[in-house]
XYZ file of C-alpha atoms in Angstrom:
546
model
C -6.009 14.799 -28.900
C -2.596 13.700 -29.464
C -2.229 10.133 -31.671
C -0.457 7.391 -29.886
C 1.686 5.718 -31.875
C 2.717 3.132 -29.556
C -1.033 2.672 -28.724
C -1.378 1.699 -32.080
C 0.713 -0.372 -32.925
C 0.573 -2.192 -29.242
C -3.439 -2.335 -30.527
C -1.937 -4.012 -34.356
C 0.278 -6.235 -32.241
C -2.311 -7.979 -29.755
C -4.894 -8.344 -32.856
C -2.228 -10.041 -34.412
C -0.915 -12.313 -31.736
C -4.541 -13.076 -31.612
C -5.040 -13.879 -35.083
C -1.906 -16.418 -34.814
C -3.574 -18.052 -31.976
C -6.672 -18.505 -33.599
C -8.629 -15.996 -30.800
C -7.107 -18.065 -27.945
C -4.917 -16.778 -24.703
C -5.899 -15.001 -21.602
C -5.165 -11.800 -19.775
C -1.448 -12.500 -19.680
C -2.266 -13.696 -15.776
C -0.879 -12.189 -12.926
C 2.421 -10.799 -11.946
C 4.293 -11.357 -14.781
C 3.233 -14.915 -15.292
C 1.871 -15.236 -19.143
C -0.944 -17.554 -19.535
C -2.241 -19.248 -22.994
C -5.240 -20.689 -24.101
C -5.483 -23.890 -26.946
C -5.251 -22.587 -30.234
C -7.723 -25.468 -31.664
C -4.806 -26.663 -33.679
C -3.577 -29.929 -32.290
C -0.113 -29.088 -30.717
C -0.252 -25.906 -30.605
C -1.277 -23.184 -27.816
C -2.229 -19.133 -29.051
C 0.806 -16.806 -27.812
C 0.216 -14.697 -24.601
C -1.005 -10.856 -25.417
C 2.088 -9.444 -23.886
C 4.214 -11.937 -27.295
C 4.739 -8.742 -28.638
C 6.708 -6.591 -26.154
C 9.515 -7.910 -26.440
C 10.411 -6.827 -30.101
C 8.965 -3.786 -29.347
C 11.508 -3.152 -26.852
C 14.101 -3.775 -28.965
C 13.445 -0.680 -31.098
C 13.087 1.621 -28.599
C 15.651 4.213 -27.831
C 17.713 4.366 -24.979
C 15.988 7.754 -24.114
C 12.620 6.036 -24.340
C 14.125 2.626 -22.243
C 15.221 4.846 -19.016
C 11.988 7.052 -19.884
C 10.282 3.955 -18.666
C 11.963 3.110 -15.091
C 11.173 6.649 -13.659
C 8.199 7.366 -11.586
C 8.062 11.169 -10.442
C 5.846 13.530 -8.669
C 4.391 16.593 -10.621
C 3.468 20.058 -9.674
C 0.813 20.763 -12.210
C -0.849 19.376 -15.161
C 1.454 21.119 -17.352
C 4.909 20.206 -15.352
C 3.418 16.406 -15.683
C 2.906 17.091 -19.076
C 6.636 18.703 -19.847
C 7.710 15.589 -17.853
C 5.967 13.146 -19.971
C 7.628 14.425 -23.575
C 10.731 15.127 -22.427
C 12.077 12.368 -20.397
C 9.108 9.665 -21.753
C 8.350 8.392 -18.060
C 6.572 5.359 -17.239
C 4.275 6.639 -14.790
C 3.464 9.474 -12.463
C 2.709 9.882 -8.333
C -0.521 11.185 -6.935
C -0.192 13.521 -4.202
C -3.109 15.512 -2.375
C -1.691 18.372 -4.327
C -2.390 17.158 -7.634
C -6.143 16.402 -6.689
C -9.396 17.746 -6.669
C -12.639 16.567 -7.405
C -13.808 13.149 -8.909
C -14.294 14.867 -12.070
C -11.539 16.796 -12.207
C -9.345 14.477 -11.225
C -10.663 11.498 -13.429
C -10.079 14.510 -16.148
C -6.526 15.629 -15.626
C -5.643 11.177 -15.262
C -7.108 11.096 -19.162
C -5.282 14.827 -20.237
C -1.752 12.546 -18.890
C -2.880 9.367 -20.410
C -3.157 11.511 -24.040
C 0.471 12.997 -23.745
C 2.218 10.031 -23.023
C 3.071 7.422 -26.294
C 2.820 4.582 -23.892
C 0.098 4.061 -21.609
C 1.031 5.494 -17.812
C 1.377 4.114 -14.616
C -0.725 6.482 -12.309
C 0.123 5.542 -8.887
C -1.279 6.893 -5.698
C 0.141 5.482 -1.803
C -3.411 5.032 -0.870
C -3.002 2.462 2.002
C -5.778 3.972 4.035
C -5.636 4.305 7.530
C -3.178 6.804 8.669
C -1.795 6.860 4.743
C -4.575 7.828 2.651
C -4.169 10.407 -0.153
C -7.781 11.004 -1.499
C -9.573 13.016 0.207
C -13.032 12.308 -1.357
C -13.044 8.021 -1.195
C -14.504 5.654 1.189
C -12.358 5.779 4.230
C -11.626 2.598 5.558
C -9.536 1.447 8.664
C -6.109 0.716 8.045
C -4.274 -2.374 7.647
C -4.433 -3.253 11.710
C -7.650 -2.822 12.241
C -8.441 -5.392 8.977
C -5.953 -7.420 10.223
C -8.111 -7.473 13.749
C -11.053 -9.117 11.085
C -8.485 -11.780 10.582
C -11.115 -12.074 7.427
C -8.654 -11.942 4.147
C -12.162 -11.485 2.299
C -12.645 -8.391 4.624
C -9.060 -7.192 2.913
C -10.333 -8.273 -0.492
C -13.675 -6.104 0.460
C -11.806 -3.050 1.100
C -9.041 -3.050 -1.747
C -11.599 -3.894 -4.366
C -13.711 -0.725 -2.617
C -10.800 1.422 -3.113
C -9.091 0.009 -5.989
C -12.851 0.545 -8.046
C -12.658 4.126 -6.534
C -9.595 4.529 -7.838
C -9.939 3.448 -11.186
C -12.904 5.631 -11.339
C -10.684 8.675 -11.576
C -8.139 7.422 -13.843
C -5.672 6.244 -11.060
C -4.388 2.366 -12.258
C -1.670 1.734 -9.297
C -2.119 1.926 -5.681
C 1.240 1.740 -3.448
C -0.533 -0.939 -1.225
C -0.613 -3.549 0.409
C 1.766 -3.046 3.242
C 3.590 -6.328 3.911
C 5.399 -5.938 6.761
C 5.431 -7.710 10.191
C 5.135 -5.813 12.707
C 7.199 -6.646 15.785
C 8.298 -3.806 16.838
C 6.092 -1.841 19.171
C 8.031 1.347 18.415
C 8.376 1.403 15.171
C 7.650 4.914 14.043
C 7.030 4.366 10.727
C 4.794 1.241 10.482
C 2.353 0.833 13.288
C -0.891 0.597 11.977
C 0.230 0.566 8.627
C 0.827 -3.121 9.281
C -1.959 -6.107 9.604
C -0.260 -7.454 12.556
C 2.599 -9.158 14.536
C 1.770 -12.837 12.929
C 3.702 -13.694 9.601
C 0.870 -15.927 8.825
C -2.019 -13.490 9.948
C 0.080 -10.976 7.831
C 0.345 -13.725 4.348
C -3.223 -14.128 4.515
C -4.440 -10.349 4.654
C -1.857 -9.676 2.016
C -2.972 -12.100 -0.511
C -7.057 -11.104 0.216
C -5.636 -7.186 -0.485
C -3.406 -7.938 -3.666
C -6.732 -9.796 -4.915
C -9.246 -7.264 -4.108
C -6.902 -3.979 -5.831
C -6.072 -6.759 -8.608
C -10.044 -7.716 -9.051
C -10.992 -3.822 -9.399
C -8.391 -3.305 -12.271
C -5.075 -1.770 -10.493
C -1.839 -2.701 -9.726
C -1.105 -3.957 -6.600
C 2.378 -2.923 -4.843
C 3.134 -5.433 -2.018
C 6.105 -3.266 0.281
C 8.453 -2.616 1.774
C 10.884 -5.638 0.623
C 12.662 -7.441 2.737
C 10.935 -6.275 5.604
C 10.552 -2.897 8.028
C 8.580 -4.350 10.862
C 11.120 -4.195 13.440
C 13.027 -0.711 13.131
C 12.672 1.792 15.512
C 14.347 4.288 13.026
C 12.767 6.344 10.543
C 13.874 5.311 6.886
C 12.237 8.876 5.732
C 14.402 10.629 7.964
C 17.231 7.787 8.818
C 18.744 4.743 7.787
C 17.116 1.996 9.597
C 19.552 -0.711 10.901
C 17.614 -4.593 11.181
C 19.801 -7.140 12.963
C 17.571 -10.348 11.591
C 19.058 -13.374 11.319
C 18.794 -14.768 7.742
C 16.573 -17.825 9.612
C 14.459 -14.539 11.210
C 13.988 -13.319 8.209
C 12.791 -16.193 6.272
C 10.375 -17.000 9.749
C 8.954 -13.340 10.287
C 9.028 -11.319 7.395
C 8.981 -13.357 3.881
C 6.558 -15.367 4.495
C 3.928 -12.153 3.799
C 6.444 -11.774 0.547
C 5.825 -15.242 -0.336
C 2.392 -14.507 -0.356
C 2.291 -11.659 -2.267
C 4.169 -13.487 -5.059
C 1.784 -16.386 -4.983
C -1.221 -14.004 -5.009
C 0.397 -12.534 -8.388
C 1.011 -8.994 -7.027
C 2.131 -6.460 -9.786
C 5.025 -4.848 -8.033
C 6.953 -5.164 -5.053
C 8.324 -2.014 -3.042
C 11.812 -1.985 -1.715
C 12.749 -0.393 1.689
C 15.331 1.579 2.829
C 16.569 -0.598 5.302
C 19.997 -2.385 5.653
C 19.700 -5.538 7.044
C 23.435 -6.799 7.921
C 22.992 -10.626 7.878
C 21.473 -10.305 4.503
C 24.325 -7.904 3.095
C 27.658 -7.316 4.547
C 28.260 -4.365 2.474
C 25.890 -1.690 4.650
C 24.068 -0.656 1.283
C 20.294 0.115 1.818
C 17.997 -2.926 0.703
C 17.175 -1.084 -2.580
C 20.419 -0.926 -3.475
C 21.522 -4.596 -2.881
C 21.786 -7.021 -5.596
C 21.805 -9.475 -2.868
C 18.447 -8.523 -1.588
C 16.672 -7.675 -4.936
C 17.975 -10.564 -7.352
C 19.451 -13.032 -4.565
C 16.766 -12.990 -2.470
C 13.317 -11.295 -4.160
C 14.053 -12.494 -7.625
C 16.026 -15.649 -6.875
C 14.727 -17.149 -3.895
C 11.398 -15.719 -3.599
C 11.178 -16.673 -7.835
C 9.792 -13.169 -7.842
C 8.950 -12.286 -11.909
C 7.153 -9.098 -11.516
C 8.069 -5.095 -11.290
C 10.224 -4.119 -8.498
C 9.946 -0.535 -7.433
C 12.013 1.390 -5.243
C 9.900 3.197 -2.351
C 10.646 7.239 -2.931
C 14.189 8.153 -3.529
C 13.671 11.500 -1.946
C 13.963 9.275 1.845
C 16.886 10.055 3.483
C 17.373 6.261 4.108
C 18.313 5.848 0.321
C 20.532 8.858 0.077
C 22.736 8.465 3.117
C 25.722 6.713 1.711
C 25.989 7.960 -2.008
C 24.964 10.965 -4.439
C 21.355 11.139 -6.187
C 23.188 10.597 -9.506
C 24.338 7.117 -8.171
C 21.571 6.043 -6.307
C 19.211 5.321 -9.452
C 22.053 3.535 -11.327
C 22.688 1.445 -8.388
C 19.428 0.651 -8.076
C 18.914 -0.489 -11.648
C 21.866 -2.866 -11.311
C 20.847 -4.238 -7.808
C 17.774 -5.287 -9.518
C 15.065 -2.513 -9.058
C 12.702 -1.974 -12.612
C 11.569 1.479 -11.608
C 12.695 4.510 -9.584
C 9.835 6.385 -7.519
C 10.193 9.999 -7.152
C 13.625 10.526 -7.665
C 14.323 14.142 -5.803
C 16.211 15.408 -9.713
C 14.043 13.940 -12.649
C 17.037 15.436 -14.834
C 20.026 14.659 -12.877
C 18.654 11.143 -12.250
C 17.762 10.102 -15.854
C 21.069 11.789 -17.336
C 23.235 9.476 -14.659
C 21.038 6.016 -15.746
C 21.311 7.098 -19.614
C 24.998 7.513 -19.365
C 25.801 4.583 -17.206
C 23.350 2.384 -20.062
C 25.923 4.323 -23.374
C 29.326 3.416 -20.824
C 28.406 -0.140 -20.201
C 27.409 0.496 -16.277
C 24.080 -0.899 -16.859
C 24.320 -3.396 -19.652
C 21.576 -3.302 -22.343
C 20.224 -6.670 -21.355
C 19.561 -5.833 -18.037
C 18.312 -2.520 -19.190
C 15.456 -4.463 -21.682
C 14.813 -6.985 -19.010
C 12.829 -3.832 -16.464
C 11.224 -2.045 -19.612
C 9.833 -5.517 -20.651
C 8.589 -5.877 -17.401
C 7.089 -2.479 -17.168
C 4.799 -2.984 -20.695
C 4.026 -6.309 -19.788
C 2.354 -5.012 -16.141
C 0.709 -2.176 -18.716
C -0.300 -5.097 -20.960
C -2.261 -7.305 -18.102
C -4.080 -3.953 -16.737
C -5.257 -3.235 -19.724
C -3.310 0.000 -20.262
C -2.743 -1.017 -23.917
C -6.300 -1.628 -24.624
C -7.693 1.610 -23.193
C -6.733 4.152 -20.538
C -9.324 6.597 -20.403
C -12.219 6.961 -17.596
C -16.102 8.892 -18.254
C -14.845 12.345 -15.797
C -18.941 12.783 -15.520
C -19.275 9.149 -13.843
C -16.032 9.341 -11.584
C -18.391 11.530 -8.352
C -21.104 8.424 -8.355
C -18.630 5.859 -8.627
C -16.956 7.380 -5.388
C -18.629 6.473 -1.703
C -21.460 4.802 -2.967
C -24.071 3.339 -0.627
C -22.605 -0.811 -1.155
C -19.250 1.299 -0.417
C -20.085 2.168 2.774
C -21.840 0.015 4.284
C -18.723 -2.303 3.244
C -16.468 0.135 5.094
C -18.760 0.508 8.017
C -19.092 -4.035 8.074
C -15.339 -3.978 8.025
C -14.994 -1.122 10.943
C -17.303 -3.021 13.396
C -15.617 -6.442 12.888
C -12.295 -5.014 13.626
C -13.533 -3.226 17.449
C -11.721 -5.989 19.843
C -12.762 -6.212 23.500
C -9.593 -6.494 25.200
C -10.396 -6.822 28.641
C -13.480 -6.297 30.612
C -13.730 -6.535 34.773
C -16.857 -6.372 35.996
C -19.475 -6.988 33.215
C -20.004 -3.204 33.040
C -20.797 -3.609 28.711
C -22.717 -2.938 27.179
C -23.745 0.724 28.088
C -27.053 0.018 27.675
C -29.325 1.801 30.504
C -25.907 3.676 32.186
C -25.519 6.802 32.220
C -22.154 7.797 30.013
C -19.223 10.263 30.086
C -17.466 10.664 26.832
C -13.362 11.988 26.901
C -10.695 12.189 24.894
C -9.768 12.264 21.199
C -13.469 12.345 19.267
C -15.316 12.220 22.088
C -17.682 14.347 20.299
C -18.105 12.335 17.146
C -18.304 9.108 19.728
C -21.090 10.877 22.078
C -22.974 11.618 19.184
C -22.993 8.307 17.653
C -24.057 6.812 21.717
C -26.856 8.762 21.395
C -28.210 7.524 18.022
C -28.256 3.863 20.033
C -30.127 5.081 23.139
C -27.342 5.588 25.480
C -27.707 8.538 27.773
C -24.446 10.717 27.403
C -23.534 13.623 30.286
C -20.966 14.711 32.140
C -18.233 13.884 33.848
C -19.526 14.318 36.950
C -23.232 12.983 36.672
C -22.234 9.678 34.951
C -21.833 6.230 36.155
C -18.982 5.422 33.353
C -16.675 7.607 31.223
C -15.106 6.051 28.480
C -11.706 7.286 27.627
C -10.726 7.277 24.065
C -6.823 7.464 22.975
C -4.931 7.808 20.356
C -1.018 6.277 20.543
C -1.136 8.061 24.313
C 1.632 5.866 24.932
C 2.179 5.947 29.061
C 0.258 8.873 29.279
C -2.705 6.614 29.337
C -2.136 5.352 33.055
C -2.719 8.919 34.477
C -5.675 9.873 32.085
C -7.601 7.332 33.847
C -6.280 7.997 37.730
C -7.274 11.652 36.724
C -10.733 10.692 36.070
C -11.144 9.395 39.612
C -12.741 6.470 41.309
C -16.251 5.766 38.463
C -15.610 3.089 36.334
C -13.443 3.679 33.294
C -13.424 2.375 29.743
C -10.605 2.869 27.449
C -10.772 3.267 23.676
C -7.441 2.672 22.082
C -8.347 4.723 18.843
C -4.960 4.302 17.409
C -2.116 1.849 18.115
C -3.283 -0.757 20.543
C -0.571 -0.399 22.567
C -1.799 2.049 24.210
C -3.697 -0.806 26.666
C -0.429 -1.709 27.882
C -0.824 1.577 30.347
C -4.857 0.774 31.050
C -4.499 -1.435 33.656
C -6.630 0.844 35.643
C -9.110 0.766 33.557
C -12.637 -1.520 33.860
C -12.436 -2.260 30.521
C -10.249 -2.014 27.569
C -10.984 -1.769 23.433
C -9.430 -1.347 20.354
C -10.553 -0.043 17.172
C -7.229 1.029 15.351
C -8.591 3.357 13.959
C -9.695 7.271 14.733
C -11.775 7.571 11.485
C -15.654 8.012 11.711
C -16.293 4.805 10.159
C -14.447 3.291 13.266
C -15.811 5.861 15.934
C -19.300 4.657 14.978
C -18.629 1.218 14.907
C -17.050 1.464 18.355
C -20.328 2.796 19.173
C -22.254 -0.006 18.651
C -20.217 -2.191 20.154
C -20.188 -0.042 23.370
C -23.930 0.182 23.439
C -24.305 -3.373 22.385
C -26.034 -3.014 19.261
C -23.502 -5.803 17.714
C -20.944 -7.902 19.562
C -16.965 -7.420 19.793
C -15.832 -9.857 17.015
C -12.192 -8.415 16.681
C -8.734 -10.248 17.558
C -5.843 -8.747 18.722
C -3.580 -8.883 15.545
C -0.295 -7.339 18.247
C 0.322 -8.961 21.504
C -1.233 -5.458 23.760
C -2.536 -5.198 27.560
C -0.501 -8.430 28.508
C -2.366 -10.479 25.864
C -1.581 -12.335 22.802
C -2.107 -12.036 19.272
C -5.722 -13.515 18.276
C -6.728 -12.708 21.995
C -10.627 -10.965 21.753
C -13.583 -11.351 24.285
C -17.073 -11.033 23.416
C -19.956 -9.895 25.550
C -22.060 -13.323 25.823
């Protein structure tokens, strides 16, 4: 096991600051915001743990400064590891790729942790829903479908779930909560991903989420900053064009921003968006130093980390060359780069601009200091490592689930319904569509008699972001009643007009299949709200049975 140096003498440093303040002072708060305890002396208050990082920063090298702004993905254990002692990063970026198993996963977080000087940042986009990279967690619904609760403590439920589940195998960062509003019914690359249409439905879900990941020991990344709710342009593939006003903007999508800062979030995640009436100068969001520091740091009073979302989009790298893009960044106010597609390249271009005076050294200290501090108030200082032989029962637990499968049933949201035809109690029931196997199945388990097309008196139709296509799904299954399933985006009921009756779940995953289930049988009553406007109705529109 390698010694940490920096470990040590971060350890030396907080017993010290400690000693000074005669054993007073906190857990340096939240999101940058130091708090302090009395020190028992009259006058006096004890220094916050994070005192120290600030002459620590000043004897760093340059090398070990930039080190600390990059985030990058890794091939293997060994390419993480060559990463780690050559370039010094700050943290790393789970992909599917780089897991396994609970143990052997919680093993290769704590073989990182031990080559690094300074604690990591171990980051995973683990949104759930339709973004989940684990494969072995409790799967929840995604942001929509909790945004259907229109419970923040169902948000808090589920991101302490998966923040805890995290943690468990050594992962301290999740790239969640997803902030944005989402207006735009064709936005390809939000959707579900969002809690709703409603700024304030949006603020509320976002501070319950940034409290639950906070509450189970990770770092919460509110994102995408300003806002990427209404684009119908992929920023992965494209550079998404916004035409908010600035008085849109500060209506639709900072208020959920606002929140996030309020709740204390760790980071905020740029997008790769430009937004005209915010810049004139057609540079994506995460390169503006009118976005980042005029309106994030200065108007939003915004203290924390700001991260850039991956600088492998081609939303970022449109306009100039992946050597400028990371010192623009830095100097439009970002702390640290994510994924940068050259590690090398990218860290050579930010050291030289720091030695030539393009980023000064000032503003260079001001992101590292904000990086140790976040590692300070997670407790990456203190300790990093996780038990490998506890990570598998930590993982999907019993409490877990049923908290998964809770969340799943309050989310189902009766959208319309005709004729009184739910429940399905004592009808006989044709299943269709996408897991109309897993959702026969799960009929069955509460009594309702499940057959074919033919010999049934209803078929439910399930969908999944059928779009128009949904119209002649139901004419093709003739003139029996009909009951549609909208399994993924609700808007999907804007084509069911046919259709007896009309649901939503948001969600295709087996937690949200059965829960549909026993809403369909009437084991448990629709509870959900529509958090888009969908089938003609508005936002917080939801029926129930009696």
């Amino acid at each position: 096991m390698r010694a940490s140096p920096f470990l040590a003498f971060a350890a030396a440093a907080t017993a010290t600051v400690l000693v000074a303040g005669c054993g007073g002072g906190g857990d340096g708060g939240e999101g940058g915001r130091a708090s302090s305890a009395p020190s028992g002396k009259p006058g006096t208050t004890a220094p916050p743990p994070d005192a120290w990082i600030p002459g620590h920063v000043a004897k760093m090298s340059v090398a070990e400064k930039v080190g600390q702004l990059f985030v990058p993905t890794f091939s293997s254990r060994s390419d993480a590891i060559a990463k780690i002692r050559k370039y010094h990063v700050g943290g790393l970026i789970y992909f599917p790729g780089n897991i396994s198993t609970p143990e052997r996963t919680a093993a290769q977080s704590n073989a990182l942790q031990k080559a690094s000087d300074v604690p990591l940042l171990l980051g995973v986009d683990e949104e759930q829903g339709i973004v989940s990279r684990i494969p072995f967690i409790t799967r929840f619904p995604g942001n929509m479908a909790l945004g259907a609760t229109g419970d923040p403590a169902d948000a808090r439920a589920a991101a302490r779930v998966t923040g805890a589940e995290l943690r468990a195998i050594g992962i301290n960062l999740d790239y969640a909560p997803d902030a944005d509003v989402n207006v735009n019914p064709r936005n390809p690359v939000i959707g579900l991903r969002s809690f709703g249409a409603d700024p304030a439905l949006v603020s509320r879900m976002v501070t319950g989420a940034v409290g639950g990941y906070q509450a189970a020991g990770i770092a919460a990344a509110a994102k995408h900053f300003p806002g990427h709710g209404d684009t119908a342009t992929d920023s992965h593939t494209g550079l998404p064009v916004i035409q908010h006003t600035r008085e849109q903007w500060q209506r639709l999508d900072a208020p959920p921003f606002k929140a996030a800062v309020a709740a204390g979030t760790d980071m905020i995640m740029t997008a790769h968006i430009v937004v005209p009436r915010l810049d004139r100068s057609g540079d994506p969001a995460t390169l503006s130093k009118n976005v980042l520091t005029g309106l994030l740091r200065n108007t939003l009073g915004y203290q924390g980390v700001i991260t850039t979302d991956s600088l492998e989009m081609a939303g970022v790298r449109e306009k100039y060359g992946d050597a400028q893009v990371p010192v623009r960044a830095i100097n439009a106010g970002a702390d640290q780069l994510l994924m940068p597609p050259s590690l090398p390249e990218a860290h050579r271009a930010v050291v030289r601009a720091v030695r030539t005076g393009k980023i000064t050294r000032k503003r260079l200290d001001a992101s590292v200091t904000r990086i140790l501090k976040l590692k300070q108030r997670r407790g990456l200082f203190q300790a990093t490592a996780v038990d490998p032989s506890k990570a598998g029962a930590a993982i999907r637990t019993a409490p877990n689930r049923a908290t998964a499968q809770r969340v799943a049933e309050h989310a189902v949201t009766l959208v319309r319904h005709k004729s009184g035809l739910l429940p399905l109690k004592g009808k006989k029931v044709a299943v269709t569509g996408p897991e109309s196997d897993t959702l026969g199945a799960a009929l069955r388990k509460h009594g309702i008699t499940v057959t074919s097309t033919g010999a049934s008196d209803v078929t439910v139709l399930t969908t999944e972001n059928a779009g128009q296509a949904t119209a002649s799904r139901i004419s093709a299954l003739g003139a029996k009643p009909v009951v549609v399933a909208a399994l993924g985006r609700p808007y999907d009921l804007n084509a069911a007009g046919g259709a007896e009756a009309a649901l939503a779940t948001y969600s295709s995953s087996t937690v949200s299949v059965n829960a549909l289930a026993k809403i369909l049988s009437g084991a448990a009553e629709p509870a959900g709200k529509l958090p888009v406007p969908a089938a003609g109705k508005p936002v917080g529109h939801g029926l129930r049975y009696r």
